Coordinates of C-alpha atoms in Angstrom, one line a residue:
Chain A
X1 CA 0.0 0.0 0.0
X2 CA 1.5 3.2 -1.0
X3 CA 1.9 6.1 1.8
X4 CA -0.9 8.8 2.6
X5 CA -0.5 11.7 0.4
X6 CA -0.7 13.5 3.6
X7 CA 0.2 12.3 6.9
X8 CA 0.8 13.5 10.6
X9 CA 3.9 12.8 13.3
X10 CA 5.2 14.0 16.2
X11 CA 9.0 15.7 15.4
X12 CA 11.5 17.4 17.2
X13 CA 13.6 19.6 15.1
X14 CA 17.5 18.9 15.2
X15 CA 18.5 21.5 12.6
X16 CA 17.5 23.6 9.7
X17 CA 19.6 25.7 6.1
X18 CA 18.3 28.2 4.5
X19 CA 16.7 27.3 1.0
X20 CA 15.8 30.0 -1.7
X21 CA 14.3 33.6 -0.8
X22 CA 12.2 32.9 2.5
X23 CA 12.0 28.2 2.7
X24 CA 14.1 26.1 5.2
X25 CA 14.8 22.3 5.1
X26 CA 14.4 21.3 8.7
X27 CA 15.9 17.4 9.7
X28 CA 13.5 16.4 11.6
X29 CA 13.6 13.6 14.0
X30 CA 10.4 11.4 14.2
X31 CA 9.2 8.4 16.3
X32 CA 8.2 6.4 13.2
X33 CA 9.8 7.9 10.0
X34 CA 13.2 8.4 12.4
X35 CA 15.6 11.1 10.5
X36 CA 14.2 13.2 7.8
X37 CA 14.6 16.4 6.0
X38 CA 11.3 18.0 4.8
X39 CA 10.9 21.7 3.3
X40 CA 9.1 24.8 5.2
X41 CA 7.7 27.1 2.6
X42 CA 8.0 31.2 3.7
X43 CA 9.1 30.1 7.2
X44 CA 12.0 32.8 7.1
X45 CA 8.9 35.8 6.8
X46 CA 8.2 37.6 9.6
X47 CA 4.9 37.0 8.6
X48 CA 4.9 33.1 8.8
X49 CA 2.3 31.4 11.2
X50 CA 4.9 28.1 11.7
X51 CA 7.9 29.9 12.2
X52 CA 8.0 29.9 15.8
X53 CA 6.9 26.1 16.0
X54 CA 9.5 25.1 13.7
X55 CA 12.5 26.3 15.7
X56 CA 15.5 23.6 16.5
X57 CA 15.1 21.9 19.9
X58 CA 11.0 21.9 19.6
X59 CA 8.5 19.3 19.9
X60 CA 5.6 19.5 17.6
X61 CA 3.2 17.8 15.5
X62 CA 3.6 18.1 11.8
X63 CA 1.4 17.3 9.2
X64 CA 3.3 16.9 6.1
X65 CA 2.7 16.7 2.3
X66 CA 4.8 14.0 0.7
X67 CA 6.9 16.1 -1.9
X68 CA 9.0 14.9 -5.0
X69 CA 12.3 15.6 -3.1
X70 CA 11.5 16.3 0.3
X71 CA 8.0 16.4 2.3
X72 CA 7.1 19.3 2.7
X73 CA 5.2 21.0 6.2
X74 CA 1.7 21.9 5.7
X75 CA 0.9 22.2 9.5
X76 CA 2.6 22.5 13.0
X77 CA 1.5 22.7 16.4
X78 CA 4.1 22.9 19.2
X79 CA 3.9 19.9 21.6
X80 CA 6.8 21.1 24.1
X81 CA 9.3 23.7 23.4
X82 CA 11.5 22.7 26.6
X83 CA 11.4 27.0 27.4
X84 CA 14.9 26.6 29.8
X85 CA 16.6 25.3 27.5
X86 CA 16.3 28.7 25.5
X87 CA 17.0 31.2 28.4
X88 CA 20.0 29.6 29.4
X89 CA 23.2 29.3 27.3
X90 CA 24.6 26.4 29.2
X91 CA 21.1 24.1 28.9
X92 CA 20.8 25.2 25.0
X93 CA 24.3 24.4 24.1
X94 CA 24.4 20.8 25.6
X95 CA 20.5 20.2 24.0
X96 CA 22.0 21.3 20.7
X97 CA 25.4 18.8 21.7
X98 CA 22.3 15.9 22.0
X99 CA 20.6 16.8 19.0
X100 CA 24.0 17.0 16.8
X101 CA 24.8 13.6 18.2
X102 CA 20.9 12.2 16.9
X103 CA 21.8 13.7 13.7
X104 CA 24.8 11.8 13.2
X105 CA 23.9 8.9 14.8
X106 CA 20.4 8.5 13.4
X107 CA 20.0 6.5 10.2
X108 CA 17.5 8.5 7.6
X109 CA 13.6 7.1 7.6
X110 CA 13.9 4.3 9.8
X111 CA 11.6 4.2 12.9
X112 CA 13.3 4.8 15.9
X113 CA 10.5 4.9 18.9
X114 CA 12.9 4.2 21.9
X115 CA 15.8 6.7 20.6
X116 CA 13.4 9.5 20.4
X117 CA 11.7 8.8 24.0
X118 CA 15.2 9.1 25.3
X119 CA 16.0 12.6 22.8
X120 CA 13.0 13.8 24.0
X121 CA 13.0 12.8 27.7
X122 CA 16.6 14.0 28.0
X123 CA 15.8 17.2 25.9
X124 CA 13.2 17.7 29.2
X125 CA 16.1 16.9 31.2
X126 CA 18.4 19.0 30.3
X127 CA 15.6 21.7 30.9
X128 CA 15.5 20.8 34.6
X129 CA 18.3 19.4 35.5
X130 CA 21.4 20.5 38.0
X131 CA 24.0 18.6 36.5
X132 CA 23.8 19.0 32.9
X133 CA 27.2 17.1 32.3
X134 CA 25.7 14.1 34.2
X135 CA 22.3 14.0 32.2
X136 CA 24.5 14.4 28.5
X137 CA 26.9 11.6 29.8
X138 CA 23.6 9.0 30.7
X139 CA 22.5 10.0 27.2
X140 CA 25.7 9.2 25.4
X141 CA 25.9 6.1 27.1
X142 CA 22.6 5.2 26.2
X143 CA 22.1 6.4 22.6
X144 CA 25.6 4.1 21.9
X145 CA 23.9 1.3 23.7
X146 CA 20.8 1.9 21.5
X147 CA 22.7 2.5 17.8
X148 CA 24.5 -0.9 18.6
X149 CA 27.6 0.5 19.7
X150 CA 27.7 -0.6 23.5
X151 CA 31.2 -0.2 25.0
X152 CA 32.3 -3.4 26.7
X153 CA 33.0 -2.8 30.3
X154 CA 32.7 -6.0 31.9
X155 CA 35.7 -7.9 30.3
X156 CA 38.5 -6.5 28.8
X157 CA 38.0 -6.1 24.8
X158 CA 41.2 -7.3 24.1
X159 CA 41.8 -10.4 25.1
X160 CA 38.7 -11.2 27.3
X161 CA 39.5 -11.8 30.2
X162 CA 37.8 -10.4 33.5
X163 CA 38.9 -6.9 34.4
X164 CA 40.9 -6.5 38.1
X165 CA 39.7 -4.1 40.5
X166 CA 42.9 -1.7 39.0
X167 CA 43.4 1.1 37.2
X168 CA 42.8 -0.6 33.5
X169 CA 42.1 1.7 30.4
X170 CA 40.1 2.5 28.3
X171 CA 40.5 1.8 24.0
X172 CA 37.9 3.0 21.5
X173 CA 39.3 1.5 18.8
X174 CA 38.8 -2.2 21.1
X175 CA 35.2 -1.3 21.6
X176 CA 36.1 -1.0 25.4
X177 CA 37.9 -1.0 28.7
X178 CA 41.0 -3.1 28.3
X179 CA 43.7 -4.6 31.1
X180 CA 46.5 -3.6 31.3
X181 CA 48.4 -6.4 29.7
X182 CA 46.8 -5.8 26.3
X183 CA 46.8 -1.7 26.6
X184 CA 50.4 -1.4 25.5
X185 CA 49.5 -2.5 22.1
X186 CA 46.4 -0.3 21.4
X187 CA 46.8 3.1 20.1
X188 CA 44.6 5.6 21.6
X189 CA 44.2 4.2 24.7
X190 CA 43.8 6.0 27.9
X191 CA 44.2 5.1 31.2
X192 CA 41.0 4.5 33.4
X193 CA 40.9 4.6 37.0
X194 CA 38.7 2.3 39.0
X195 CA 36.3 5.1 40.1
X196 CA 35.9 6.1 36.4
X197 CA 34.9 2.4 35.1
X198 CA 32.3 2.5 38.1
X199 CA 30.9 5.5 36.7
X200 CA 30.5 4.4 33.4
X201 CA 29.0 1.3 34.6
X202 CA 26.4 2.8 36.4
X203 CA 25.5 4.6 33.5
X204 CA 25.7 1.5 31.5
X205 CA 23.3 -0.2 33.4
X206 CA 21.4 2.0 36.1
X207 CA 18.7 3.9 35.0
X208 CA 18.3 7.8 35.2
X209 CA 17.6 8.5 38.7
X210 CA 20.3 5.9 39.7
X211 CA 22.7 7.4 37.8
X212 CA 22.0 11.0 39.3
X213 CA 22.1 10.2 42.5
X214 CA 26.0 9.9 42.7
X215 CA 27.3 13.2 42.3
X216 CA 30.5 12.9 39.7
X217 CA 32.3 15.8 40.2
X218 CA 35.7 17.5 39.1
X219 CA 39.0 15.1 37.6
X220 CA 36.3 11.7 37.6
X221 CA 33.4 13.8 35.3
X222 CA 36.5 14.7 33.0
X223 CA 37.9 11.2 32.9
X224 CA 34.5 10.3 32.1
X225 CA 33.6 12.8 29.4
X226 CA 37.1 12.2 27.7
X227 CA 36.6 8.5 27.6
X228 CA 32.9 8.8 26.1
X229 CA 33.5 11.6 23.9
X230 CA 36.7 9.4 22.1
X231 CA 34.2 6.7 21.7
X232 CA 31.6 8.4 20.0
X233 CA 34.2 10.2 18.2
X234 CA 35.7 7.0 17.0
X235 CA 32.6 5.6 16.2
X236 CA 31.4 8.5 14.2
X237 CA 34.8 9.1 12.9
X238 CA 34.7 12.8 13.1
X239 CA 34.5 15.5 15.9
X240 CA 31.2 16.3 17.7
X241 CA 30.7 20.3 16.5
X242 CA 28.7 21.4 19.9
X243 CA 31.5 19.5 21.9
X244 CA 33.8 22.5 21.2
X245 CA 31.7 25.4 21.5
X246 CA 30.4 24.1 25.2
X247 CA 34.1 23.5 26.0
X248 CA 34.8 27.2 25.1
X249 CA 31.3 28.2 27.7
X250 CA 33.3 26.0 30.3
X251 CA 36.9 28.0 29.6
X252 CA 35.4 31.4 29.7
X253 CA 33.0 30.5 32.7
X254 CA 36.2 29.9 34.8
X255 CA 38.1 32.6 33.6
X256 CA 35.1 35.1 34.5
X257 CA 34.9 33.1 37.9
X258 CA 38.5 34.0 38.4
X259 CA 38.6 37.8 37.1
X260 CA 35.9 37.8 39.8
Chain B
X1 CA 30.6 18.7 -13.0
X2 CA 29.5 19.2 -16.5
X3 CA 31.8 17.6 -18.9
X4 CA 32.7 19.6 -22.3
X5 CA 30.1 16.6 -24.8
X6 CA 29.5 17.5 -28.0
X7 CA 26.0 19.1 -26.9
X8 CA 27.6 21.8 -25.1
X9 CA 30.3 23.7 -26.0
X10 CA 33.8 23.8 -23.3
X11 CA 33.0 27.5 -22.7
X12 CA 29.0 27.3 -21.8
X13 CA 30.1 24.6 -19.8
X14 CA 32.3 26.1 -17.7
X15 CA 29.9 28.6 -17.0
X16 CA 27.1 26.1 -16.2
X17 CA 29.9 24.7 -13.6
X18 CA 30.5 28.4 -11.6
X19 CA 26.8 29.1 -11.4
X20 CA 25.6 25.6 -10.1
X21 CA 28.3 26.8 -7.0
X22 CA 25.8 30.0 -6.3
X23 CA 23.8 29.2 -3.4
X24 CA 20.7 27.7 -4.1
X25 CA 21.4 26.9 -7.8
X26 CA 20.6 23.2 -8.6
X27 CA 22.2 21.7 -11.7
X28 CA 18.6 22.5 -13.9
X29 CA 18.7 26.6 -13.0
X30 CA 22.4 26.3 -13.5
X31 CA 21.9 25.7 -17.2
X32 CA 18.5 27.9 -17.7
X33 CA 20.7 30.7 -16.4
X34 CA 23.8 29.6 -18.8
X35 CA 21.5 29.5 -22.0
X36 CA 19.6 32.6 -21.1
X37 CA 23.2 34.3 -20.3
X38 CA 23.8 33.0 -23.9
X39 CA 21.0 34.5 -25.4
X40 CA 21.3 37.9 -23.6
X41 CA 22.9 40.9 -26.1
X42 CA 26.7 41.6 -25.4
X43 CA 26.5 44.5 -23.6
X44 CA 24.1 43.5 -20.9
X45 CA 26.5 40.1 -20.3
X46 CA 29.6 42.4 -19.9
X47 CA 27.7 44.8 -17.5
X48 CA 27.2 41.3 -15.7
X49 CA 30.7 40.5 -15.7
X50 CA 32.3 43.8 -14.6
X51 CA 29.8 44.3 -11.8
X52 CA 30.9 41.2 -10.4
X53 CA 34.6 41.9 -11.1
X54 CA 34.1 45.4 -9.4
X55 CA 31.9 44.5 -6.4
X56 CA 35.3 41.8 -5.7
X57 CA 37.8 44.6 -6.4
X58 CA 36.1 48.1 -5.1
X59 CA 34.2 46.8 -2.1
X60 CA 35.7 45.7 1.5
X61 CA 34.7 45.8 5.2
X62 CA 34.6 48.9 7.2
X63 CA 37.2 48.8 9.8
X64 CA 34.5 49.8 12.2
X65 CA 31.5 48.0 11.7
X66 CA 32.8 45.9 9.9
X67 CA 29.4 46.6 7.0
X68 CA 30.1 46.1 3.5
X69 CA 31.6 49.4 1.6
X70 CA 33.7 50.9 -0.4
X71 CA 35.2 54.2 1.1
X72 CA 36.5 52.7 4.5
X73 CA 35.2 53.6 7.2
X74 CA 31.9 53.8 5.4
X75 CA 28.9 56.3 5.5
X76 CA 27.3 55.5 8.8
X77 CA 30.5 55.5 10.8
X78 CA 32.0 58.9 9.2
X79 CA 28.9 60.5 9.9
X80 CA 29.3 62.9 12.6
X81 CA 25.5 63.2 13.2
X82 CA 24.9 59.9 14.6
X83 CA 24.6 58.9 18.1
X84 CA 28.0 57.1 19.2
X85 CA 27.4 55.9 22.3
X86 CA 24.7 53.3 20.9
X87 CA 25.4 50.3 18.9
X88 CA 23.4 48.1 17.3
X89 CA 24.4 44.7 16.8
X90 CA 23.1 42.7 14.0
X91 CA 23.7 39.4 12.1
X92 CA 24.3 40.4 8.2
X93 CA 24.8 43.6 6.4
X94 CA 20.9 43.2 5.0
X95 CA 20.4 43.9 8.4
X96 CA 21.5 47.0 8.6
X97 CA 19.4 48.2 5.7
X98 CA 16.1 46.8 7.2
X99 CA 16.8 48.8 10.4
X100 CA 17.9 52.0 8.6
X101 CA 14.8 52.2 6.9
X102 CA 13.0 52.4 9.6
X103 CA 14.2 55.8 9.7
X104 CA 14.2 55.7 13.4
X105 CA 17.2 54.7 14.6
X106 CA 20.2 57.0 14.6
X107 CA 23.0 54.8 16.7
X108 CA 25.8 52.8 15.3
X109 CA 26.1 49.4 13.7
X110 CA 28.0 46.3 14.4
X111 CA 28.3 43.4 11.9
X112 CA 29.1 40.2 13.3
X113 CA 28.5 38.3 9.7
X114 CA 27.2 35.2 10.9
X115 CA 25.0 33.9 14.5
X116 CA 26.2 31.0 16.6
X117 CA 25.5 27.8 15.2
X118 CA 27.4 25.1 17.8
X119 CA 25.7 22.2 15.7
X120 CA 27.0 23.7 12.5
X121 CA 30.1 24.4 14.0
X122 CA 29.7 28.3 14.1
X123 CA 31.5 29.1 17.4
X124 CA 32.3 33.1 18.1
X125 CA 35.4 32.8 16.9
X126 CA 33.8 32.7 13.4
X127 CA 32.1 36.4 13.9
X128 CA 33.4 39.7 14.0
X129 CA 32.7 39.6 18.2
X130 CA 35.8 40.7 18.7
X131 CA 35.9 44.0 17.0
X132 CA 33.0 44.7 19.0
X133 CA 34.9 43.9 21.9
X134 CA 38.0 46.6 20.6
X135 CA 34.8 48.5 19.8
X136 CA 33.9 49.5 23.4
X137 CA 37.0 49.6 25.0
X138 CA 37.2 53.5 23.8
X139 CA 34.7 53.6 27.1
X140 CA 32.4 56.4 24.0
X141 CA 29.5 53.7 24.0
X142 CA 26.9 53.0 26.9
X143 CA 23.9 50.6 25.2
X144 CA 24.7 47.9 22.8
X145 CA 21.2 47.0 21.2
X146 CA 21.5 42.8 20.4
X147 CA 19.6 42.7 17.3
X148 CA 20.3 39.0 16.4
X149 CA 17.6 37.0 14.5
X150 CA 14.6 35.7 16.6
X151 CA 15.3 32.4 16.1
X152 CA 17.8 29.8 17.9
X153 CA 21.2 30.4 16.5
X154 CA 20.2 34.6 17.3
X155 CA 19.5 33.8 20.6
X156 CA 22.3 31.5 20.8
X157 CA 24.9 34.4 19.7
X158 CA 22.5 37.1 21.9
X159 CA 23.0 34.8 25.3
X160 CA 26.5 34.6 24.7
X161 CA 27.0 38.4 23.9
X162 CA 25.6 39.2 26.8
X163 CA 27.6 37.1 29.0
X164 CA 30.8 38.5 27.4
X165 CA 29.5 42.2 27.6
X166 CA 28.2 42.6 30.6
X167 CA 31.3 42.9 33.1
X168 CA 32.2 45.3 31.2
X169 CA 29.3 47.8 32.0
X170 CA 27.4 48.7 29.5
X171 CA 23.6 49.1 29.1
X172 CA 22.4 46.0 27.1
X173 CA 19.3 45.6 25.2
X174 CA 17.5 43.5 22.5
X175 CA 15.1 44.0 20.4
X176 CA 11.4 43.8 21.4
X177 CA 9.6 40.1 20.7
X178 CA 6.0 39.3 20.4
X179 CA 3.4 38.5 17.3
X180 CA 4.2 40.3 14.2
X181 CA 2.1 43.1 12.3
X182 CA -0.7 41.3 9.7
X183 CA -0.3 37.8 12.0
X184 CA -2.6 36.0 14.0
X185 CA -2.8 35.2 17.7
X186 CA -4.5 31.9 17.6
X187 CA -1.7 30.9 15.2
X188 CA 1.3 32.1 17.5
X189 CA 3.4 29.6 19.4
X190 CA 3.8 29.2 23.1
X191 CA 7.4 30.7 23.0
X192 CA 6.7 34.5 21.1
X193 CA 3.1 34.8 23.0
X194 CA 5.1 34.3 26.4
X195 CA 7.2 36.8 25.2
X196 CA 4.1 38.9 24.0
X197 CA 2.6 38.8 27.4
X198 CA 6.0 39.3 29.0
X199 CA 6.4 42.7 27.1
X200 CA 3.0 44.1 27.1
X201 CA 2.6 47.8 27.0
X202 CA 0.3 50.2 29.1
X203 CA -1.8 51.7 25.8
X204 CA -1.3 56.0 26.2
X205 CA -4.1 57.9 26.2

């Protein structure tokens, strides 16, 4: 059976590009049509009734008008525009580090219900949450498990064998945490103290409020960002964009705490 | 793209090539505009040509605010007239001319030439933010009006401007949001009718 000329879904918006006088293409991420880019006719007029429901980082129902190239919007409605996460330049940048990470991780039209529960939930997350670094990590570590890239952290992925309670480290290019005995012939890998393989355990396998409820602080929430953020960037085999510009909100926050 | 084939001569081809780079030019409009370049009389194609040739050669950035011109500093900085102690900050240089006809404003400008786009990989580093920055260390300016797009990447770039300008003192506005002129309000979203409500105005008598 061919598909509706027109049909409705719930989207959040991950990004958008200009296209011709006053039309964006928005990539959209959907429950059931997962990653898609569809066109917004006159969306860039001051004018435009959908404008303000089709910003990145909001949750809305679309009813779209299948198109030769791409679909195209011909209604929106905004579910949940997560408001924090635009007043705040800390919340926006780490939603917009979650979304870039969707969009690179996200294969195009394939459904994709649980991923976008956990975009969406951690989207409301990062609204609320104190520790915004904690709530990205959780996400990380689940979107990997989700995409099929699960970092091994029970064994060691070089040789197997059960891990000692011992600084091991960590390998990205072994899919894992490694022992010692195998580390010196992996390039790339990074030493991981006990503490830190903890951490990314409990993120591995507790669920949200479990994982919140340790506070990872200082040297260990670096050690644990690093080793994450060299996984995803060896999975995706490029840099994360967002990564950099909420690294420069971090350098500048502590110089201003210092001039202070 | 377009190889020289006996259809198409080497030289229409190569045009076809450097207008399917234009922004927004598909490989289709790429030719239409080759063939009807073709067909145009001499004269008007060479006008063409040299326009582009002189807009590349004549005209550069002010030094200032950094807008588009071709006497630098331009217009609006060397005229003595205009109130120094405002700038207004704005995204592109098409900004500048929506805002000056308005006829209302007589401040300064500030181009930044892009808004912050982390996703995209647009950081500030990639704007003219620190010109501003040289900008008001003369101590001359006391309100900087932050007159970034109403959208996500201009209130991206807005949030972090105003983090970065406000230990240094100065009065720091934006631009008024709420439901446009001609729009409707059952068809505004939550976001600009909050910010409608937020900046509603006593009505004079």
């Amino acid at each position: 059976m061919s598909a509706p000329r027109m049909y409705k879904t719930e989207a959040v918006i991950l990004r958008q590009r200009r296209l011709g006088e006053a039309d964006r293409i928005l990539c959209i991420y959907t429950p059931a049509y997962g990653k898609m880019d569809v066109k917004a006719r006159g969306v860039r007029k001051t004018t435009s009734r959908m404008s303000g429901h089709l910003q990145p980082l909001t949750c809305c129902m679309l009813q779209l008008a299948q198109g030769h190239v791409n679909d195209v919007v011909a209604g929106c409605e905004t579910l949940e525009s997560f408001q924090p996460l635009r007043e705040n330049l800390d919340r926006l940048s780490r939603g917009l580090y979650a979304a870039e990470l969707i969009d690179r991780f996200a294969p195009e039209r394939m459904h994709s219900f649980p991923t976008y529960r956990l975009f969406v939930e951690t989207l409301r997350r990062l609204a609320e949450a104190e520790d915004l670094d904690q709530t990205l990590r959780f996400f990380e570590m689940r979107l990997l498990d989700q995409c099929g890239f699960r970092p091994e952290l029970e064994a060691c992925s070089g040789c197997g064998s059960r891990l000692e309670a011992v600084d091991n480290s960590f390998a990205p290019i072994s899919g894992g945490v490694v022992c010692h005995v195998c580390a010196g012939g992996i390039a790339g890998a990074g030493v991981l103290s006990l503490n830190g393989l903890k951490v990314l355990r409990l993120l591995q396998h507790g669920s949200y409020n479990d994982a919140m409820r340790v506070r990872i602080e200082g040297p260990l929430a670096r050690e644990v960002e690093t080793h994450l953020r060299s996984f995803i960037v060896s999975v995706l085999e490029r840099d994360v964009n967002a990564a950099a510009f909420i690294e420069r909100l971090r350098r500048e926050g502590a110089r201003h705490a210092v001039e202070a | 793209m377009n190889e020289s084939t006996p259809a198409t001569a080497a030289p229409l081809a190569r045009l076809i090539d450097e207008l399917y780079k234009l922004p927004g030019i598909g490989p289709k409009s790429a030719q239409r505009l080759a063939y009807y370049l073709l067909r145009m009389p001499a004269e008007e194609a060479r006008a063409l040509a040299s326009a582009i040739v002189e807009v590349k050669e004549r005209v550069t950035f002010c030094s200032i605010c950094q807008n588009v011109t071709e006497v630098d500093p331009c217009r609006i900085c060397m005229d003595g007239e205009r109130d120094r102690s405002i700038i207004c900050v704005v995204e592109e240089p098409l900004d500048i001319l929506a805002i000056e006809r308005t006829q209302s404003y007589r401040g300064m400008h500030h181009v930044l030439h892009g808004a912050i786009s982390p996703i995209d990989g647009i950081g500030p580093e990639d704007l003219k933010v620190s010109e501003l920055l040289q900008r008001l260390r003369s101590g001359e300016v006391r309100e900087i009006i932050l007159a970034t797009n109403p959208n996500l990447e201009g209130e991206a770039t807005a949030m972090y401007l105003t983090r970065l300008l406000r230990p240094l003192g100065v009065l720091i506005t934006r631009l008024a949001r709420g439901l446009p002129v001609g729009g409707d309000l059952e068809y505004a979203d939550d976001v600009t009718l909050k910010r409608a409500l937020e900046g509603r105005q006593e009505i004079e008598s």
